Amino acid sequence: MPENSSDESSHRARLVLVPVSNPNTAPGLLNLAWSLADPEEGRVIALYVTLGDTEDDDDAIEEMTAIVEQERAESAEVELMTRTAPTVARGILDVARDEGVSLIVIGFQSAGQGKVVVGPVVESVARTTPCDLIVFRSAKQRRLDLEDVKRVLMPLNGSDNAHVAARVGLQLADAYDAEPIAMYV
């Protein structure tokens, strides 16, 4: 049996969707997604959802294209996809269903200390996602650097989703040498 076909790699995602719009967080989120993808058969889709403002979108797509090309140069199987939709959440969910995505990695920036509000896009995707979902919170106005990951929080309650959270959380904690924290919900 080849080394990469262990039980652990059989639980890795074959197709990971990463909504991207911020050039400061896109490389880190793509790296995170790639670390969760199956090493043999995994692919990552960097998704830019456009709402129809072509001038702003053209600039952003050009920037995201350069980021994806850089990831490819580092041997990651990443492709950039664009989708026009009435809302960002709708675009993410449509692509996830249409492409048969097995995992969505979505980021949001936290305003600071205190109560964490994920925002309407993350909340809408979380409510109706057709697959597993990882939400990555980063500090506001900072470049996302996964070497800074210190803790991986795993909400657990005994459900099937909690088993996925534990498995993926432990994979992430191991990959980034971070502290895994289980929280009963």
Short mmCIF file of C-alpha atoms in Angstrom, two decimals, residues 149-156 165-183:
data_model
loop_
_atom_site.label_atom_id
_atom_site.label_comp_id
_atom_site.label_asym_id
_atom_site.label_seq_id
_atom_site.Cartn_x
_atom_site.Cartn_y
_atom_site.Cartn_z
CA VAL A 149 -2.10 29.78 14.02
CA LYS A 150 -1.91 29.03 17.72
CA ARG A 151 -5.22 27.25 18.44
CA VAL A 152 -7.72 25.10 16.56
CA LEU A 153 -11.17 25.23 18.15
CA MET A 154 -13.34 22.15 17.61
CA PRO A 155 -17.02 22.48 18.61
CA LEU A 156 -18.06 18.98 19.67
CA ALA A 165 -14.78 18.70 13.33
CA ALA A 166 -12.57 16.56 15.57
CA ARG A 167 -10.89 14.76 12.66
CA VAL A 168 -10.21 17.92 10.65
CA GLY A 169 -9.31 19.93 13.73
CA LEU A 170 -6.68 17.41 14.74
CA GLN A 171 -5.30 17.38 11.16
CA LEU A 172 -5.01 21.16 11.27
CA ALA A 173 -3.48 21.25 14.75
CA ASP A 174 -0.89 18.73 13.63
CA ALA A 175 -0.17 20.52 10.33
CA TYR A 176 0.35 23.91 12.01
CA ASP A 177 1.74 22.72 15.36
CA ALA A 178 -1.20 24.40 17.10
CA GLU A 179 -3.09 23.55 20.27
CA PRO A 180 -6.32 21.60 19.60
CA ILE A 181 -9.14 22.80 21.85
CA ALA A 182 -12.35 20.78 22.15
CA MET A 183 -15.42 22.74 23.19
#
